[in-house]
Amino acid sequence: MEFSLTENQKMLKKITREFAEEYLVPVAQESDEKSKLKIKKLIS
């Protein structure tokens, strides 16, 4: 049984990580600092 990721799965993992680092992490950090989660800012 093969458990390693396919090339497509590796590409999706990379793109997802880049998206999260660019768009989600900054909002999460700001929310942590202010103790508030801004859902509208996450989805806009």
XYZ file of C-alpha atoms in Angstrom:
44
model
C 0.000 0.000 0.000
C 1.371 3.415 -1.005
C 1.097 6.164 1.613
C 3.184 8.928 0.049
C 1.482 11.954 -1.465
C 0.931 12.209 -5.205
C 2.338 15.196 -7.078
C -1.151 16.749 -7.192
C -1.547 16.320 -3.442
C 1.883 17.871 -2.838
C 0.950 20.834 -5.047
C -2.373 21.307 -3.221
C -0.594 21.138 0.144
C 1.918 23.790 -0.977
C -0.754 26.125 -2.359
C -2.898 25.727 0.753
C 0.037 26.503 3.043
C 0.989 29.583 1.005
C -2.611 30.829 1.077
C -2.874 30.335 4.830
C 0.444 32.059 5.492
C -0.445 35.038 3.297
C -4.110 35.556 4.161
C -5.088 33.722 7.338
C -2.066 34.059 9.618
C -2.049 37.888 9.631
C -5.763 38.033 10.501
C -5.343 35.379 13.180
C -2.394 37.226 14.711
C -4.335 40.489 14.772
C -7.324 38.722 16.305
C -5.123 37.166 18.985
C -3.660 40.545 19.856
C -7.097 42.165 20.101
C -8.824 39.072 21.516
C -11.446 39.308 18.762
C -12.043 37.214 15.669
C -13.109 39.163 12.594
C -14.973 36.663 10.424
C -15.818 39.272 7.770
C -12.134 40.108 7.396
C -11.278 36.420 6.966
C -13.796 35.873 4.170
C -13.393 39.178 2.321
